[in-house]
Amino acid sequence: MIDRDGFRPNVGIILVNDKNRLFWGRRIGQDAWQFPQGGIQEGESPEEAMYRELEEEVGLKPQHVKILGSTKRWLRYRLPKKFIRRNTHPLCIGQKQRWFLLQVVCDESGFCLDSSEKPEFDDWCWVQYWHPVKEVIYFKRKVYQRALEELAPHIFPDARPASRSRSNYLRQQRR
């Protein structure tokens, strides 16, 4: 499913534990880390896709999490030209994502990275709230920043978690 603008609908999942640390997964066979995410199938709502991807990628079921919030609108990112598959139709130029923030309400034994035929992750850890923005592949950084900024009030109601300012962070990345 690609929309008329060339974006594939997708869900992103941010899992938070009782210490306000986030699940950070290493893509299988790579030195690349990210949040769980996946495409929305025909006829599937974003929430249904989120629960399906959650079970496929980390082995958690709906009873293992509590939805704290989701982004109000689609957050988009474009793929770098070298990642666009020109021989496909319709042409996919990026993804539009609805992000969900989920509180983990089970112990870590509920996690299972090989619960599907094609595992996404081969390792994971808990990280500080803003860590993923610095570590995710470069073309997803703005989307991660926007999702984390929008969802932060659900776990930090009194103040945004400490981090480098956005402008300072982006300026340092250009050097």
C-alpha atoms as one frame of an Amber mdcrd trajectory, in Angstrom:
protein
   0.000   0.000   0.000   1.529   3.258  -1.183  -0.496   6.495  -1.016  -0.849
   8.836  -3.999   2.136  10.894  -2.762   4.434   7.862  -2.686   4.437   7.211
   1.085   3.906   3.784   2.621   1.650   3.803   5.738   3.487   2.459   8.748
   3.368   2.340  12.545   6.187   3.106  14.947   6.252   1.682  18.467   7.975
   3.258  21.456   8.025   0.925  24.448   8.721   2.459  27.861   9.485   0.634
  31.098   8.746   1.643  34.697  12.011   3.637  34.823  11.033   5.715  31.742
  13.669   4.014  29.615  12.920   2.991  26.044  13.233  -0.317  24.221  15.995
  -0.093  21.602  16.347  -2.997  19.181  19.276  -4.012  16.995  18.270  -5.018
  13.485  19.146  -8.615  12.828  22.628  -9.109  11.409  23.408  -5.360  11.380
  24.896  -2.690  13.587  21.727  -0.626  13.179  19.334   0.115  16.024  15.746
   1.334  15.941  12.289   1.214  17.495   9.913  -1.526  16.344   7.956  -0.458
  13.278   6.131  -1.963  10.338   3.730  -1.479   7.486  -0.029  -1.233   7.754
  -1.787  -3.914   5.744  -4.864  -3.406   3.551  -7.970  -2.994   5.737  -5.955
  -2.732   8.968  -6.220   0.247  11.331  -3.006   1.799  12.693  -3.800   0.348
  16.135  -4.367  -3.147  14.714  -1.083  -2.888  12.789   0.696  -1.747  15.952
  -0.467  -4.802  17.918   0.437  -7.150  15.041   3.910  -5.620  14.653   4.428
  -5.618  18.428   3.870  -9.363  18.574   5.837 -10.120  15.386   8.886  -8.041
  16.318   9.163  -8.306  20.107   6.731 -11.062  21.081   4.502  -8.873  23.245
   0.711  -9.228  23.229  -1.915  -6.549  24.002  -2.105  -7.616  27.661   1.648
  -6.934  28.028   1.315  -3.211  27.270  -0.829  -0.176  27.964  -1.284   2.520
  25.305  -0.177   5.863  26.771  -0.616   7.894  23.592  -0.149   8.180  19.867
   0.817  10.926  17.463  -2.127  12.981  16.309  -1.103  12.953  12.656   1.114
  11.070  10.251   4.825  11.811  10.578   6.669  11.409   7.279  10.198  10.770
   6.185  11.671  10.466   2.722  14.079   7.728   1.790  17.464   8.812   0.469
  17.619   8.406  -3.313  19.978   5.433  -3.016  17.300   3.473  -1.077  14.407
   4.124  -3.475  13.575   1.046  -5.557  12.969   2.640  -8.952  11.691  -0.577
 -10.545   8.581  -0.805  -8.311   5.124   0.518  -9.031   3.750   2.477  -7.382
   7.010   4.162  -6.466   7.630   4.414  -2.703   9.617   7.530  -1.752   9.244
   7.216   2.010   7.018   6.321   4.911   4.230   8.030   6.790   3.986   6.779
  10.335   1.602   6.857  13.250   3.626   6.460  16.441   2.388   4.728  19.596
   3.851   5.085  23.087   3.287   1.907  25.090   3.950   1.232  28.770   5.307
  -2.282  29.273   3.260  -3.935  32.042   4.947  -7.343  32.029   8.403  -8.438
  33.054  11.185  -8.796  30.501  10.554 -12.517  30.092   7.578 -11.515  27.924
   9.943 -10.268  25.209  10.704 -12.758  22.433  12.641 -11.511  19.403  12.192
 -14.674  17.345   8.429 -15.138  17.586   7.940 -14.697  13.834   9.344 -16.496
  10.786  11.426 -13.464   9.860  12.780 -11.805  13.046  13.504  -8.074  12.908
  15.841  -7.812  15.907  18.615  -9.967  17.361  19.330  -7.894  20.498  17.781
  -5.119  22.541  18.370  -2.908  25.569  16.747  -0.103  27.557  18.030   3.402
  26.757  17.579   6.957  27.947  14.674   8.864  26.371  16.604  10.907  23.770
  19.258   8.285  22.946  17.423   6.979  19.836  17.503  10.397  18.111  21.301
  10.345  18.166  21.679   6.693  17.148  19.003   5.916  14.560  19.929   6.007
  10.864  20.259   9.626   9.736  17.169   9.865   7.527  14.834   8.849  10.383
  16.203  11.305  12.979  13.695  14.121  12.426  10.747  11.710  12.627  12.124
  10.199  15.848  12.636  13.693  17.273   9.069  14.761  16.401   7.512  11.545
  17.757   9.456  11.738  21.030   8.660  15.429  21.472   4.940  14.894  20.902
   4.702  11.830  23.148   6.987  12.993  25.999   4.159  14.632  28.024   2.546
  11.215  28.492   5.444  10.069  30.693   6.951  13.425  31.708   3.830  15.522
  32.452   5.622  18.250  34.390   8.617  18.875  32.153  10.231  17.616  29.001
  13.084  15.172  29.712  16.524  16.759  29.679  18.364  16.699  26.372  20.452
  18.793  24.085  18.392  21.493  22.474  17.136  20.516  19.048  18.909  23.345
  17.254  22.197  22.560  18.999  21.824  18.867  18.160  21.120  19.509  14.472
  23.960  22.052  14.216  26.417  19.499  15.648  25.308  16.906  13.107  26.242
  19.218  10.193  29.871  19.576  11.313
